[in-house]
């Protein structure tokens, strides 16, 4: 596969210079790509107006909760004591905009950071990066207490490059509107101090259950070995709302009481009880 193949495929999906997209991706899903991740990034920025990608640093900046600090329905672990907590804070990396992106997010976001000169937010755990005319507008929507702000500000589409809906963070945005998947997490901030960060999203391993509901709104094409899907952001939000309002446990696993899914369900039930 070449960059030109990707450009052609993206245009067949109807994307153009007016498009704003949040991209979730897997380079390996394409098979061999002439030019590698850089060719993918170049194709995205050539076709689309504004490209938004995740740029989190959890593997470098994340830390446990301080001892004794327990939030309701939070499904997180505490340091064993203050000496252990202080050690983990000292071993973590202070957030800096030039930090590499969490390896779990894949090769394409890190290559985008290095080659496309994107703007990047300074959230210590859950940063985003964007390039294009709307980049600053999208990224300015993020606050320490509202990490999914760039997705909320996006006026466009979710673009899945060889990944499933388990990577589709826009589903988490819809969950949070409904009082679900709002977790407290902890990181080492730019000033070297620990910080508590609310509204970090939770598990996504059941998110592919949304696919039948989104089928009519999805445009799809095969590029190389990868399944490429374009879904309007608003369709993702509406489908998630439809499912969760019908069943508070929709898109969650129900067989593991230690999973964040169980805590997310309790958050939703508490939200419903508060509205009664």
mmCIF file of C-alpha atoms in Angstrom:
data_model
loop_
_atom_site.group_PDB
_atom_site.id
_atom_site.type_symbol
_atom_site.label_atom_id
_atom_site.label_comp_id
_atom_site.label_asym_id
_atom_site.label_seq_id
_atom_site.Cartn_x
_atom_site.Cartn_y
_atom_site.Cartn_z
ATOM 1 C CA UNK A 1 0.000 0.000 0.000
ATOM 2 C CA UNK A 2 1.181 3.537 -0.761
ATOM 3 C CA UNK A 3 0.276 6.947 0.560
ATOM 4 C CA UNK A 4 -1.491 7.597 -2.735
ATOM 5 C CA UNK A 5 -3.725 4.581 -2.113
ATOM 6 C CA UNK A 6 -4.722 6.028 1.244
ATOM 7 C CA UNK A 7 -5.353 9.476 -0.243
ATOM 8 C CA UNK A 8 -7.604 7.911 -2.875
ATOM 9 C CA UNK A 9 -9.456 5.819 -0.299
ATOM 10 C CA UNK A 10 -10.045 8.713 2.081
ATOM 11 C CA UNK A 11 -11.459 10.796 -0.745
ATOM 12 C CA UNK A 12 -13.768 7.939 -1.717
ATOM 13 C CA UNK A 13 -15.133 8.136 1.832
ATOM 14 C CA UNK A 14 -16.120 11.741 1.081
ATOM 15 C CA UNK A 15 -13.423 13.430 3.155
ATOM 16 C CA UNK A 16 -11.987 16.724 1.929
ATOM 17 C CA UNK A 17 -10.327 19.941 3.096
ATOM 18 C CA UNK A 18 -13.458 20.935 5.019
ATOM 19 C CA UNK A 19 -13.364 17.748 7.099
ATOM 20 C CA UNK A 20 -12.549 17.598 10.810
ATOM 21 C CA UNK A 21 -11.674 14.061 11.951
ATOM 22 C CA UNK A 22 -10.632 12.328 15.150
ATOM 23 C CA UNK A 23 -8.326 9.521 14.037
ATOM 24 C CA UNK A 24 -7.836 6.201 15.828
ATOM 25 C CA UNK A 25 -5.383 3.960 14.034
ATOM 26 C CA UNK A 26 -3.262 0.839 13.717
ATOM 27 C CA UNK A 27 -0.336 0.931 11.304
ATOM 28 C CA UNK A 28 0.068 -2.858 11.312
ATOM 29 C CA UNK A 29 -3.530 -3.323 10.157
ATOM 30 C CA UNK A 30 -2.606 -2.021 6.690
ATOM 31 C CA UNK A 31 0.067 -4.625 6.045
ATOM 32 C CA UNK A 32 3.107 -3.218 4.254
ATOM 33 C CA UNK A 33 2.946 0.566 3.822
ATOM 34 C CA UNK A 34 5.479 2.244 1.553
ATOM 35 C CA UNK A 35 6.767 5.110 3.692
ATOM 36 C CA UNK A 36 5.347 3.682 6.915
ATOM 37 C CA UNK A 37 3.469 5.793 9.447
ATOM 38 C CA UNK A 38 4.768 9.024 7.926
ATOM 39 C CA UNK A 39 2.979 8.203 4.655
ATOM 40 C CA UNK A 40 -0.267 7.657 6.584
ATOM 41 C CA UNK A 41 0.085 10.991 8.387
ATOM 42 C CA UNK A 42 0.867 12.798 5.143
ATOM 43 C CA UNK A 43 -2.203 11.320 3.468
ATOM 44 C CA UNK A 44 -4.437 12.361 6.359
ATOM 45 C CA UNK A 45 -3.222 15.952 6.351
ATOM 46 C CA UNK A 46 -3.355 16.145 2.548
ATOM 47 C CA UNK A 47 -6.985 15.059 2.360
ATOM 48 C CA UNK A 48 -8.536 16.396 5.564
ATOM 49 C CA UNK A 49 -8.745 19.952 6.814
ATOM 50 C CA UNK A 50 -8.122 19.283 10.517
ATOM 51 C CA UNK A 51 -6.760 16.060 11.983
ATOM 52 C CA UNK A 52 -7.162 15.361 15.718
ATOM 53 C CA UNK A 53 -5.338 12.470 17.397
ATOM 54 C CA UNK A 54 -4.848 11.207 20.949
ATOM 55 C CA UNK A 55 -1.530 12.120 22.551
ATOM 56 C CA UNK A 56 -1.777 10.677 26.066
ATOM 57 C CA UNK A 57 1.231 9.950 28.256
ATOM 58 C CA UNK A 58 -0.243 7.567 30.825
ATOM 59 C CA UNK A 59 2.735 5.171 30.727
ATOM 60 C CA UNK A 60 5.130 7.987 31.721
ATOM 61 C CA UNK A 61 3.135 10.368 33.907
ATOM 62 C CA UNK A 62 0.527 8.130 35.554
ATOM 63 C CA UNK A 63 0.740 7.327 39.273
ATOM 64 C CA UNK A 64 -1.453 5.541 41.855
ATOM 65 C CA UNK A 65 -3.922 7.345 44.068
ATOM 66 C CA UNK A 66 -2.475 8.657 47.334
ATOM 67 C CA UNK A 67 -2.982 6.383 50.341
ATOM 68 C CA UNK A 68 -6.399 6.811 51.905
ATOM 69 C CA UNK A 69 -7.909 8.829 49.048
ATOM 70 C CA UNK A 70 -10.873 6.789 47.817
ATOM 71 C CA UNK A 71 -13.489 8.172 45.429
ATOM 72 C CA UNK A 72 -16.892 6.462 45.079
ATOM 73 C CA UNK A 73 -17.160 3.987 42.189
ATOM 74 C CA UNK A 74 -13.642 4.859 41.040
ATOM 75 C CA UNK A 75 -12.090 1.398 40.434
ATOM 76 C CA UNK A 76 -8.496 2.447 41.044
ATOM 77 C CA UNK A 77 -5.647 1.447 43.304
ATOM 78 C CA UNK A 78 -3.901 3.337 46.075
ATOM 79 C CA UNK A 79 -0.237 3.414 46.955
ATOM 80 C CA UNK A 80 0.549 1.174 49.931
ATOM 81 C CA UNK A 81 1.624 4.137 52.030
ATOM 82 C CA UNK A 82 3.153 7.585 51.752
ATOM 83 C CA UNK A 83 6.730 6.291 51.268
ATOM 84 C CA UNK A 84 5.498 4.111 48.382
ATOM 85 C CA UNK A 85 3.487 7.005 46.933
ATOM 86 C CA UNK A 86 6.435 9.417 47.153
ATOM 87 C CA UNK A 87 8.641 6.828 45.438
ATOM 88 C CA UNK A 88 6.182 6.374 42.587
ATOM 89 C CA UNK A 89 5.823 10.130 42.110
ATOM 90 C CA UNK A 90 9.608 10.521 42.023
ATOM 91 C CA UNK A 91 9.902 7.723 39.442
ATOM 92 C CA UNK A 92 7.164 9.134 37.183
ATOM 93 C CA UNK A 93 7.927 11.691 34.473
ATOM 94 C CA UNK A 94 6.690 15.262 34.768
ATOM 95 C CA UNK A 95 4.434 16.112 31.850
ATOM 96 C CA UNK A 96 6.056 18.098 29.033
ATOM 97 C CA UNK A 97 4.576 18.795 25.593
ATOM 98 C CA UNK A 98 7.573 17.109 23.961
ATOM 99 C CA UNK A 99 7.038 13.776 25.743
ATOM 100 C CA UNK A 100 6.499 10.764 23.476
ATOM 101 C CA UNK A 101 2.962 9.471 23.223
ATOM 102 C CA UNK A 102 1.869 6.365 25.127
ATOM 103 C CA UNK A 103 2.991 3.324 23.122
ATOM 104 C CA UNK A 104 -0.446 1.733 23.585
ATOM 105 C CA UNK A 105 -1.867 4.391 21.243
ATOM 106 C CA UNK A 106 0.287 3.126 18.373
ATOM 107 C CA UNK A 107 2.912 4.322 15.926
ATOM 108 C CA UNK A 108 0.793 6.731 13.895
ATOM 109 C CA UNK A 109 0.034 9.273 16.685
ATOM 110 C CA UNK A 110 3.704 9.456 17.685
ATOM 111 C CA UNK A 111 4.763 9.887 14.053
ATOM 112 C CA UNK A 112 2.123 12.598 13.659
ATOM 113 C CA UNK A 113 3.629 14.389 16.672
ATOM 114 C CA UNK A 114 7.125 14.209 15.182
ATOM 115 C CA UNK A 115 6.386 15.038 11.545
ATOM 116 C CA UNK A 116 3.242 17.184 11.277
ATOM 117 C CA UNK A 117 4.059 19.981 13.753
ATOM 118 C CA UNK A 118 0.716 19.663 15.536
ATOM 119 C CA UNK A 119 -0.502 21.747 18.430
ATOM 120 C CA UNK A 120 -0.734 19.684 21.625
ATOM 121 C CA UNK A 121 -2.654 20.153 24.853
ATOM 122 C CA UNK A 122 -0.993 19.952 28.260
ATOM 123 C CA UNK A 123 -3.278 17.536 30.083
ATOM 124 C CA UNK A 124 -0.891 15.447 32.225
ATOM 125 C CA UNK A 125 -2.559 12.141 31.300
ATOM 126 C CA UNK A 126 -4.941 12.600 28.401
ATOM 127 C CA UNK A 127 -3.514 15.149 25.996
ATOM 128 C CA UNK A 128 -4.621 15.580 22.391
ATOM 129 C CA UNK A 129 -2.818 16.876 19.305
ATOM 130 C CA UNK A 130 -4.196 18.450 16.151
ATOM 131 C CA UNK A 131 -3.068 20.030 12.896
ATOM 132 C CA UNK A 132 -5.154 22.130 10.526
ATOM 133 C CA UNK A 133 -7.347 25.244 10.512
ATOM 134 C CA UNK A 134 -9.507 24.160 13.476
ATOM 135 C CA UNK A 135 -6.652 22.753 15.574
ATOM 136 C CA UNK A 136 -6.445 25.564 18.107
ATOM 137 C CA UNK A 137 -10.224 25.733 18.507
ATOM 138 C CA UNK A 138 -10.431 22.011 19.234
ATOM 139 C CA UNK A 139 -7.546 21.910 21.668
ATOM 140 C CA UNK A 140 -8.611 25.020 23.568
ATOM 141 C CA UNK A 141 -11.747 23.072 24.534
ATOM 142 C CA UNK A 142 -9.740 20.805 26.833
ATOM 143 C CA UNK A 143 -9.471 21.619 30.538
ATOM 144 C CA UNK A 144 -7.825 19.644 33.345
ATOM 145 C CA UNK A 145 -11.320 18.693 34.539
ATOM 146 C CA UNK A 146 -12.688 18.023 31.026
ATOM 147 C CA UNK A 147 -10.180 15.944 29.035
ATOM 148 C CA UNK A 148 -12.626 15.038 26.257
ATOM 149 C CA UNK A 149 -13.234 18.689 25.386
ATOM 150 C CA UNK A 150 -11.539 18.404 21.959
ATOM 151 C CA UNK A 151 -13.968 15.646 20.979
ATOM 152 C CA UNK A 152 -16.883 17.752 22.159
ATOM 153 C CA UNK A 153 -15.657 20.670 20.013
ATOM 154 C CA UNK A 154 -15.076 18.516 16.924
ATOM 155 C CA UNK A 155 -17.493 19.286 14.093
ATOM 156 C CA UNK A 156 -16.962 16.217 11.995
ATOM 157 C CA UNK A 157 -16.279 12.510 11.979
ATOM 158 C CA UNK A 158 -14.676 9.595 13.751
ATOM 159 C CA UNK A 159 -12.145 7.909 11.448
ATOM 160 C CA UNK A 160 -11.174 4.353 12.375
ATOM 161 C CA UNK A 161 -8.064 3.209 10.487
ATOM 162 C CA UNK A 162 -7.861 -0.538 10.968
ATOM 163 C CA UNK A 163 -9.160 -0.457 14.545
ATOM 164 C CA UNK A 164 -12.522 -1.288 16.086
ATOM 165 C CA UNK A 165 -14.932 0.728 18.184
ATOM 166 C CA UNK A 166 -12.917 -0.315 21.243
ATOM 167 C CA UNK A 167 -10.665 2.604 20.203
ATOM 168 C CA UNK A 168 -13.588 4.992 19.644
ATOM 169 C CA UNK A 169 -13.253 7.511 22.480
ATOM 170 C CA UNK A 170 -16.298 9.448 21.275
ATOM 171 C CA UNK A 171 -18.402 6.698 22.867
ATOM 172 C CA UNK A 172 -16.829 7.693 26.189
ATOM 173 C CA UNK A 173 -17.905 11.297 25.588
ATOM 174 C CA UNK A 174 -21.509 10.142 25.228
ATOM 175 C CA UNK A 175 -21.159 8.021 28.366
ATOM 176 C CA UNK A 176 -19.940 11.011 30.335
ATOM 177 C CA UNK A 177 -22.897 13.104 29.198
ATOM 178 C CA UNK A 178 -25.005 10.372 30.826
ATOM 179 C CA UNK A 179 -23.069 10.351 34.102
ATOM 180 C CA UNK A 180 -21.052 7.228 33.312
ATOM 181 C CA UNK A 181 -17.331 6.468 32.876
ATOM 182 C CA UNK A 182 -16.173 9.487 34.905
ATOM 183 C CA UNK A 183 -13.104 8.396 36.851
ATOM 184 C CA UNK A 184 -10.512 10.168 38.954
ATOM 185 C CA UNK A 185 -6.910 9.443 38.033
ATOM 186 C CA UNK A 186 -3.547 10.795 39.110
ATOM 187 C CA UNK A 187 -0.443 12.071 37.357
ATOM 188 C CA UNK A 188 2.794 13.963 37.781
ATOM 189 C CA UNK A 189 2.188 17.430 36.379
ATOM 190 C CA UNK A 190 4.558 19.807 34.622
ATOM 191 C CA UNK A 191 5.601 21.407 37.919
ATOM 192 C CA UNK A 192 6.666 18.025 39.301
ATOM 193 C CA UNK A 193 3.767 17.752 41.755
ATOM 194 C CA UNK A 194 1.045 15.119 41.805
ATOM 195 C CA UNK A 195 -2.403 16.132 40.629
ATOM 196 C CA UNK A 196 -5.886 14.586 40.740
ATOM 197 C CA UNK A 197 -7.669 14.604 37.365
ATOM 198 C CA UNK A 198 -11.437 13.993 37.062
ATOM 199 C CA UNK A 199 -13.495 12.683 34.154
ATOM 200 C CA UNK A 200 -10.936 10.225 32.822
ATOM 201 C CA UNK A 201 -12.864 7.628 30.760
ATOM 202 C CA UNK A 202 -12.962 3.920 31.542
ATOM 203 C CA UNK A 203 -13.181 0.565 29.784
ATOM 204 C CA UNK A 204 -14.049 0.087 26.124
ATOM 205 C CA UNK A 205 -13.707 -3.664 25.530
ATOM 206 C CA UNK A 206 -17.456 -4.078 24.852
ATOM 207 C CA UNK A 207 -17.784 -1.075 22.538
ATOM 208 C CA UNK A 208 -18.012 -3.173 19.372
ATOM 209 C CA UNK A 209 -21.574 -3.971 20.456
ATOM 210 C CA UNK A 210 -22.471 -0.531 19.086
ATOM 211 C CA UNK A 211 -21.607 -1.531 15.513
ATOM 212 C CA UNK A 212 -25.075 -2.772 14.418
ATOM 213 C CA UNK A 213 -26.674 0.476 15.584
ATOM 214 C CA UNK A 214 -24.123 2.541 13.644
ATOM 215 C CA UNK A 215 -24.111 0.464 10.472
ATOM 216 C CA UNK A 216 -26.405 2.753 8.482
ATOM 217 C CA UNK A 217 -24.353 5.832 9.419
ATOM 218 C CA UNK A 218 -20.987 4.240 8.604
ATOM 219 C CA UNK A 219 -19.083 4.704 5.356
ATOM 220 C CA UNK A 220 -16.495 1.982 4.859
ATOM 221 C CA UNK A 221 -13.678 1.064 2.498
ATOM 222 C CA UNK A 222 -10.794 -1.404 2.412
ATOM 223 C CA UNK A 223 -7.320 0.136 2.021
ATOM 224 C CA UNK A 224 -4.474 -2.347 1.964
ATOM 225 C CA UNK A 225 -5.450 -4.938 4.546
ATOM 226 C CA UNK A 226 -7.181 -2.378 6.758
ATOM 227 C CA UNK A 227 -10.867 -1.774 7.281
ATOM 228 C CA UNK A 228 -11.375 2.017 7.198
ATOM 229 C CA UNK A 229 -14.564 3.517 8.645
ATOM 230 C CA UNK A 230 -15.931 7.044 8.740
ATOM 231 C CA UNK A 231 -18.764 7.680 11.207
ATOM 232 C CA UNK A 232 -20.263 11.109 11.966
ATOM 233 C CA UNK A 233 -19.483 12.101 15.538
ATOM 234 C CA UNK A 234 -23.101 13.007 16.160
ATOM 235 C CA UNK A 235 -24.209 9.533 15.054
ATOM 236 C CA UNK A 236 -21.859 7.955 17.600
ATOM 237 C CA UNK A 237 -23.223 10.186 20.361
ATOM 238 C CA UNK A 238 -26.836 9.457 19.405
ATOM 239 C CA UNK A 239 -26.315 5.691 19.166
ATOM 240 C CA UNK A 240 -24.586 5.549 22.535
ATOM 241 C CA UNK A 241 -27.330 7.592 24.151
ATOM 242 C CA UNK A 242 -29.990 5.343 22.634
ATOM 243 C CA UNK A 243 -28.339 2.203 24.014
ATOM 244 C CA UNK A 244 -27.449 3.505 27.476
ATOM 245 C CA UNK A 245 -30.821 5.152 28.067
ATOM 246 C CA UNK A 246 -32.482 1.825 27.227
ATOM 247 C CA UNK A 247 -30.061 -0.185 29.399
ATOM 248 C CA UNK A 248 -27.663 1.384 31.943
ATOM 249 C CA UNK A 249 -25.293 -1.582 31.415
ATOM 250 C CA UNK A 250 -25.165 -1.268 27.610
ATOM 251 C CA UNK A 251 -21.638 -1.494 26.147
ATOM 252 C CA UNK A 252 -20.270 -2.679 29.516
ATOM 253 C CA UNK A 253 -19.142 -6.129 30.622
ATOM 254 C CA UNK A 254 -21.249 -7.609 33.406
ATOM 255 C CA UNK A 255 -19.195 -10.616 34.544
ATOM 256 C CA UNK A 256 -16.300 -9.002 36.437
ATOM 257 C CA UNK A 257 -17.108 -6.993 39.574
ATOM 258 C CA UNK A 258 -13.517 -5.700 39.723
ATOM 259 C CA UNK A 259 -13.638 -4.178 36.218
ATOM 260 C CA UNK A 260 -14.145 -0.469 35.650
ATOM 261 C CA UNK A 261 -17.317 -1.451 33.788
ATOM 262 C CA UNK A 262 -18.921 -2.354 37.123
ATOM 263 C CA UNK A 263 -17.943 1.020 38.576
ATOM 264 C CA UNK A 264 -19.218 2.826 35.464
ATOM 265 C CA UNK A 265 -22.576 1.090 35.840
ATOM 266 C CA UNK A 266 -22.812 2.207 39.470
ATOM 267 C CA UNK A 267 -22.038 5.775 38.363
ATOM 268 C CA UNK A 268 -24.905 5.644 35.860
ATOM 269 C CA UNK A 269 -27.312 4.195 38.417
ATOM 270 C CA UNK A 270 -26.332 6.875 40.935
ATOM 271 C CA UNK A 271 -26.906 9.531 38.273
ATOM 272 C CA UNK A 272 -30.375 8.148 37.548
ATOM 273 C CA UNK A 273 -31.201 7.996 41.252
ATOM 274 C CA UNK A 274 -30.191 11.629 41.628
ATOM 275 C CA UNK A 275 -32.631 12.623 38.890
ATOM 276 C CA UNK A 276 -35.545 10.680 40.367
#
